[in-house]
Amino acid sequence: MRPIRRTRVGLVRSHTTTGGATATSRSSLDASTLLYPDLKAPLAELDPTSARVMNLLRTIGAMSISEAAAHLKIPFPFVVICADRLIDSGHVFAKAPTSAEQATAPGVDVLERLLHGLQQL
Amino acid sequence: MGSNNSDIRSLTRDDISVKVVVLGAFGVGKTTLVSTVSEITPLTTEGLMTEHAVGVDELPGPSEKTTTTVALDFGRRTFSDIVLYLFGAPGQERFAFVVDQLMHGALGAVVLADTRQVEAAFPAIDRCEAAGIPFVVAVNRFDSAPLFPADDLRAAFALRPDTPLLLCDARHLASAVDVLVALVKHLMARRPLTEMEPAS
């Protein structure tokens, strides 16, 4: 099974997509950060790319930043920038991945649950 | 667009995500491993390379192009409330910027190797060691690839004694899962011993 390869239709300068932003204030947003849409927040004021992200999340449901980027055919750093804004405006709730440090902390059983899940496959 | 995955359950707020990065040279089977484990049709996203690629990926002739992209194949597998993301990423030095970002926040990494080109795995192993990220080395068995004793491979890869090394066939689920199980057990073994019973 081959992954779906995307072909570029046209070129857009990167800062056009993000409305001028080139970096985010949050360093924690990751390709595997999960995005959950607020189903009621108004979309009228959003820039076009952020609106596309919201429409996707509302249509398909919560997903990671990388999945949103693949569905929308835009590099994931751009979705990171949109997500950053959407969190600020309350459109999106984000959940960062569990790191190795967190997973090995005392009292955390993420690894046991992951191991159990893998062994059931 | 992965729309044939309608049987995949939707994610809830109780879910947590974990990320594993699959590193290795071109053609070593990263995408195959991701595809084998993934429950969704593997997707491709692009990371951006900027200044770090200058001089390596420069185009001939006058150009203002200062960014280029690197394709990342990824897949997903859900277990109860855990969503495992697997990202395949090139291990070469010139992709270091994107790959280091990807490794940040990862549970760990799988370095895929091929005995026909052992040295091609070195940059990926170096990246993991430099990032301080737990990893396992999985030698993907190709029909035409020579077999070597594990000790010889360990020596060739200059692995630390506690770094797991195993053979796999990235095309088969059971084998691909064994690699991930080895990684999770490796993580468990690294767990700090902080929960001592208080003396009474």
Coordinates of C-alpha atoms in Angstrom, one line a residue:
Chain A
M1 CA 0.0 0.0 0.0
R2 CA 1.6 3.2 -1.1
P3 CA 1.0 6.5 0.7
I4 CA -1.0 9.1 -1.2
R5 CA 1.5 11.5 -2.9
R6 CA 0.4 15.0 -3.4
T7 CA 1.0 17.0 -6.5
R8 CA 1.4 20.7 -6.3
V9 CA -1.1 22.6 -8.3
G10 CA 0.3 26.1 -7.8
L11 CA 2.9 27.9 -5.8
V12 CA 2.1 30.4 -3.1
R13 CA 4.6 32.2 -1.1
S14 CA 4.6 30.7 2.3
H15 CA 3.8 33.9 4.3
T16 CA 0.7 34.4 2.1
T17 CA -0.8 31.3 3.5
T18 CA -0.2 32.2 7.0
G19 CA -1.0 35.9 6.8
G20 CA 2.6 36.9 7.4
A21 CA 3.4 34.7 10.4
T22 CA 6.5 32.6 10.2
A23 CA 6.7 31.2 13.7
T24 CA 4.4 30.5 16.6
S25 CA 4.4 31.5 20.2
R26 CA 3.9 27.9 21.2
S27 CA 6.8 25.6 20.9
S28 CA 4.7 22.6 22.0
L29 CA 2.7 22.3 18.9
D30 CA 3.8 19.1 17.2
A31 CA 2.9 17.1 14.1
S32 CA 1.2 14.6 16.4
T33 CA -0.6 17.2 18.5
L34 CA -4.3 16.4 18.5
L35 CA -6.7 19.2 17.5
Y36 CA -10.4 19.2 18.7
P37 CA -12.7 21.7 17.1
D38 CA -15.2 23.8 19.0
L39 CA -18.3 23.1 16.9
K40 CA -20.0 26.4 17.8
A41 CA -17.3 29.0 17.3
P42 CA -18.0 31.3 14.4
L43 CA -15.7 31.0 11.3
A44 CA -16.4 34.4 9.7
E45 CA -13.3 36.1 11.1
L46 CA -10.8 33.4 10.2
D47 CA -8.2 33.6 7.5
P48 CA -8.9 31.2 4.7
T49 CA -6.4 28.5 5.7
S50 CA -7.5 28.5 9.3
A51 CA -11.1 28.3 8.1
R52 CA -10.2 25.3 5.9
V53 CA -8.6 23.6 9.0
M54 CA -11.8 24.3 11.0
N55 CA -14.1 22.9 8.3
L56 CA -12.0 19.8 8.0
L57 CA -12.0 19.2 11.8
R58 CA -15.8 19.8 11.9
T59 CA -16.4 17.4 9.0
I60 CA -14.1 14.5 9.9
G61 CA -13.6 15.1 13.6
A62 CA -10.5 15.5 15.8
M63 CA -7.2 14.6 14.2
S64 CA -3.5 15.4 14.5
I65 CA -1.9 18.4 12.9
S66 CA -0.1 16.1 10.4
E67 CA -3.4 14.5 9.3
A68 CA -5.0 17.9 8.8
A69 CA -1.9 19.0 6.8
A70 CA -2.1 15.9 4.6
H71 CA -5.8 16.3 4.0
L72 CA -5.4 19.9 3.1
K73 CA -2.2 19.3 1.1
I74 CA -0.2 22.0 2.9
P75 CA 3.1 21.6 4.7
F76 CA 2.4 20.9 8.4
P77 CA 4.4 23.9 9.7
F78 CA 1.6 26.1 8.2
V79 CA -1.1 24.1 10.0
V80 CA 1.0 24.6 13.2
I81 CA 0.7 28.4 12.7
C82 CA -3.1 28.1 12.0
A83 CA -3.5 25.9 15.0
D84 CA -1.7 28.4 17.2
R85 CA -4.2 31.1 16.2
L86 CA -7.2 28.8 16.5
I87 CA -6.2 27.9 20.1
D88 CA -5.9 31.6 21.0
S89 CA -9.3 32.3 19.5
G90 CA -10.9 29.4 21.3
H91 CA -11.8 27.5 18.0
V92 CA -9.6 24.6 18.8
F93 CA -8.5 22.6 21.9
A94 CA -5.1 21.0 21.4
K95 CA -3.5 18.1 23.2
A96 CA 0.2 17.5 22.9
P97 CA 1.7 14.0 22.5
T98 CA 3.0 12.2 25.6
S99 CA 6.8 12.4 25.5
A100 CA 9.2 9.7 26.7
E101 CA 9.8 11.7 29.8
Q102 CA 6.1 11.9 30.6
A103 CA 5.5 8.3 29.8
T104 CA 8.2 7.1 32.1
A105 CA 7.2 9.3 35.0
P106 CA 6.2 7.5 38.2
G107 CA 2.6 6.4 38.3
V108 CA 2.0 6.8 34.5
D109 CA 0.9 3.6 32.8
V110 CA 0.9 4.8 29.2
L111 CA 3.7 2.4 28.3
E112 CA 1.8 -0.6 29.8
R113 CA -1.3 0.3 27.9
L114 CA 0.6 0.8 24.7
L115 CA 2.4 -2.5 25.2
H116 CA -0.9 -4.3 25.9
G117 CA -2.4 -2.7 22.8
L118 CA 0.5 -3.8 20.6
Q119 CA 0.4 -7.3 21.9
Q120 CA -3.3 -7.6 21.0
L121 CA -2.6 -7.0 17.4
Chain B
M1 CA -7.7 11.4 1.3
G2 CA -8.0 8.4 3.5
S3 CA -11.8 8.5 3.1
N4 CA -11.9 4.8 2.8
N5 CA -11.2 4.6 6.5
S6 CA -14.8 5.1 7.6
D7 CA -14.5 2.2 10.1
I8 CA -11.8 4.0 12.0
R9 CA -13.2 5.4 15.2
S10 CA -13.2 9.1 15.8
L11 CA -10.9 10.5 18.4
T12 CA -12.3 11.8 21.8
R13 CA -10.9 14.2 24.3
D14 CA -9.9 11.3 26.5
D15 CA -7.5 10.0 23.9
I16 CA -3.8 10.7 24.2
S17 CA -1.3 10.6 21.3
V18 CA 2.2 9.2 21.3
K19 CA 4.7 9.6 18.5
V20 CA 7.3 7.2 17.2
V21 CA 9.7 8.2 14.5
V22 CA 11.0 5.7 12.0
L23 CA 14.4 6.8 10.7
G24 CA 16.6 5.2 8.0
A25 CA 18.1 5.6 4.6
F26 CA 16.2 5.9 1.4
G27 CA 14.7 2.6 0.3
V28 CA 15.2 0.8 3.6
G29 CA 11.5 0.2 4.2
K30 CA 10.4 3.1 6.5
T31 CA 7.2 3.6 4.5
T32 CA 6.5 -0.1 4.5
L33 CA 6.8 -0.3 8.2
V34 CA 4.5 2.7 8.7
S35 CA 2.0 1.2 6.2
T36 CA 2.1 -2.2 7.9
V37 CA 1.2 -0.9 11.3
S38 CA -1.2 1.9 10.3
E39 CA -4.9 1.5 10.4
I40 CA -5.4 4.5 8.1
T41 CA -4.1 4.8 4.5
P42 CA -0.7 6.2 5.1
L43 CA -0.5 9.9 4.4
T44 CA 2.2 12.2 3.3
T45 CA 2.9 15.6 4.8
E46 CA 5.7 18.1 4.2
G47 CA 8.1 19.7 6.5
L48 CA 9.9 22.8 5.5
M49 CA 13.7 23.1 5.2
T50 CA 15.1 26.5 5.3
E51 CA 18.6 27.8 6.0
H52 CA 20.0 24.4 6.9
A53 CA 19.5 23.2 3.4
V54 CA 21.3 26.0 1.7
G55 CA 24.3 24.8 -0.2
V56 CA 23.0 21.3 -0.2
D57 CA 19.8 21.7 -2.1
E58 CA 20.6 24.9 -3.9
L59 CA 19.3 25.2 -7.4
P60 CA 21.6 26.2 -10.2
G61 CA 21.2 29.6 -11.6
P62 CA 19.7 32.7 -10.2
S63 CA 16.9 31.8 -7.7
E64 CA 15.3 33.3 -4.7
K65 CA 14.1 29.9 -3.5
T66 CA 15.1 29.6 0.2
T67 CA 12.8 26.9 1.3
T68 CA 12.3 23.4 0.2
T69 CA 10.2 20.6 1.5
V70 CA 10.9 17.1 2.8
A71 CA 8.1 14.5 2.5
L72 CA 7.1 12.7 5.7
D73 CA 5.0 9.6 5.5
F74 CA 3.0 8.8 8.5
G75 CA 0.3 6.5 9.8
R76 CA -1.8 6.0 12.9
R77 CA -3.0 3.1 15.1
T78 CA -5.4 3.5 17.9
F79 CA -5.4 1.2 21.0
S80 CA -8.1 1.9 23.6
D81 CA -7.4 5.5 24.5
I82 CA -3.9 5.7 22.9
V83 CA -3.3 7.0 19.4
L84 CA 0.0 6.0 18.1
Y85 CA 1.5 8.1 15.3
L86 CA 4.3 6.6 13.3
F87 CA 6.4 9.1 11.2
G88 CA 8.8 7.9 8.6
A89 CA 11.6 10.4 8.1
P90 CA 14.9 10.4 6.2
G91 CA 18.0 10.0 8.3
Q92 CA 20.4 12.0 6.2
E93 CA 22.3 14.9 7.7
R94 CA 20.7 17.5 5.3
F95 CA 17.2 16.7 6.7
A96 CA 18.5 17.1 10.3
F97 CA 16.5 20.3 11.0
V98 CA 13.1 18.8 10.2
V99 CA 13.9 15.4 11.7
D100 CA 15.1 16.9 15.0
Q101 CA 11.8 18.8 15.2
L102 CA 10.0 15.6 14.6
M103 CA 11.9 13.7 17.2
H104 CA 11.1 16.3 19.8
G105 CA 8.3 15.0 21.9
A106 CA 8.6 11.5 20.5
L107 CA 8.4 8.5 22.7
G108 CA 11.3 7.0 20.8
A109 CA 12.6 6.0 17.4
V110 CA 13.1 3.0 15.3
V111 CA 16.2 3.0 13.1
L112 CA 15.7 0.8 10.1
A113 CA 18.8 -0.7 8.6
D114 CA 19.7 -2.9 5.7
T115 CA 22.7 -5.3 5.9
R116 CA 23.5 -4.5 2.2
Q117 CA 24.4 -0.9 3.2
V118 CA 25.1 -1.0 7.0
E119 CA 26.8 2.4 6.9
A120 CA 23.6 4.1 5.6
A121 CA 22.1 3.7 9.1
F122 CA 24.9 5.6 10.8
P123 CA 23.4 9.1 10.4
A124 CA 20.1 8.0 11.8
I125 CA 21.8 6.4 14.8
D126 CA 23.8 9.5 15.3
R127 CA 20.7 11.7 15.2
C128 CA 19.0 9.6 17.9
E129 CA 22.1 9.6 20.1
A130 CA 22.6 13.3 19.7
A131 CA 18.9 14.0 20.5
G132 CA 19.1 11.7 23.5
I133 CA 16.0 9.8 22.3
P134 CA 15.5 6.1 23.1
F135 CA 15.7 3.9 20.1
V136 CA 15.9 0.4 18.7
V137 CA 17.7 -0.7 15.6
A138 CA 15.7 -3.0 13.4
V139 CA 17.4 -4.7 10.5
N140 CA 14.9 -5.1 7.7
R141 CA 15.4 -8.5 6.0
F142 CA 15.6 -8.3 2.3
D143 CA 15.8 -11.5 0.3
S144 CA 19.1 -10.6 -1.2
A145 CA 20.7 -9.2 1.9
P146 CA 23.5 -11.1 3.7
L147 CA 22.9 -12.3 7.2
F148 CA 25.4 -11.5 9.9
P149 CA 25.5 -12.5 13.6
A150 CA 23.9 -10.1 15.9
D151 CA 27.2 -9.3 17.7
D152 CA 28.8 -8.4 14.4
L153 CA 26.0 -6.0 13.6
R154 CA 26.1 -4.5 17.0
A155 CA 29.8 -3.9 16.5
A156 CA 29.2 -2.4 13.1
F157 CA 26.6 -0.1 14.4
A158 CA 28.6 0.7 17.5
L159 CA 25.5 0.3 19.6
R160 CA 25.5 0.7 23.4
P161 CA 24.9 -2.7 25.1
D162 CA 21.4 -1.7 26.2
T163 CA 20.2 -0.6 22.8
P164 CA 18.0 -3.3 21.4
L165 CA 18.9 -4.7 18.0
L166 CA 16.5 -7.0 16.2
L167 CA 15.7 -8.5 12.8
C168 CA 12.4 -7.7 11.2
D169 CA 10.3 -8.0 8.1
A170 CA 8.6 -4.6 7.7
R171 CA 6.0 -6.1 5.4
H172 CA 4.5 -8.3 8.1
L173 CA 2.4 -7.0 11.0
A174 CA 3.6 -9.4 13.6
S175 CA 7.2 -8.6 12.8
A176 CA 6.6 -4.8 12.7
V177 CA 4.8 -5.0 16.0
D178 CA 7.7 -6.9 17.5
V179 CA 9.9 -3.9 16.7
L180 CA 7.5 -1.5 18.5
V181 CA 7.2 -3.9 21.4
A182 CA 11.0 -3.9 21.7
L183 CA 10.9 -0.1 21.8
V184 CA 8.2 0.1 24.4
K185 CA 10.0 -2.5 26.6
H186 CA 13.3 -0.5 26.1
L187 CA 11.5 2.6 27.4
M188 CA 10.1 0.7 30.4
A189 CA 13.6 -0.5 31.3
R190 CA 14.8 3.1 31.2
R191 CA 12.2 4.2 33.7
P192 CA 13.9 5.9 36.7
L193 CA 13.8 4.0 39.9
T194 CA 12.2 6.7 42.0
E195 CA 9.4 4.9 43.7
M196 CA 11.2 3.5 46.7
E197 CA 9.1 2.4 49.6
P198 CA 9.5 4.8 52.5
A199 CA 11.3 3.3 55.5
S200 CA 8.9 2.8 58.3

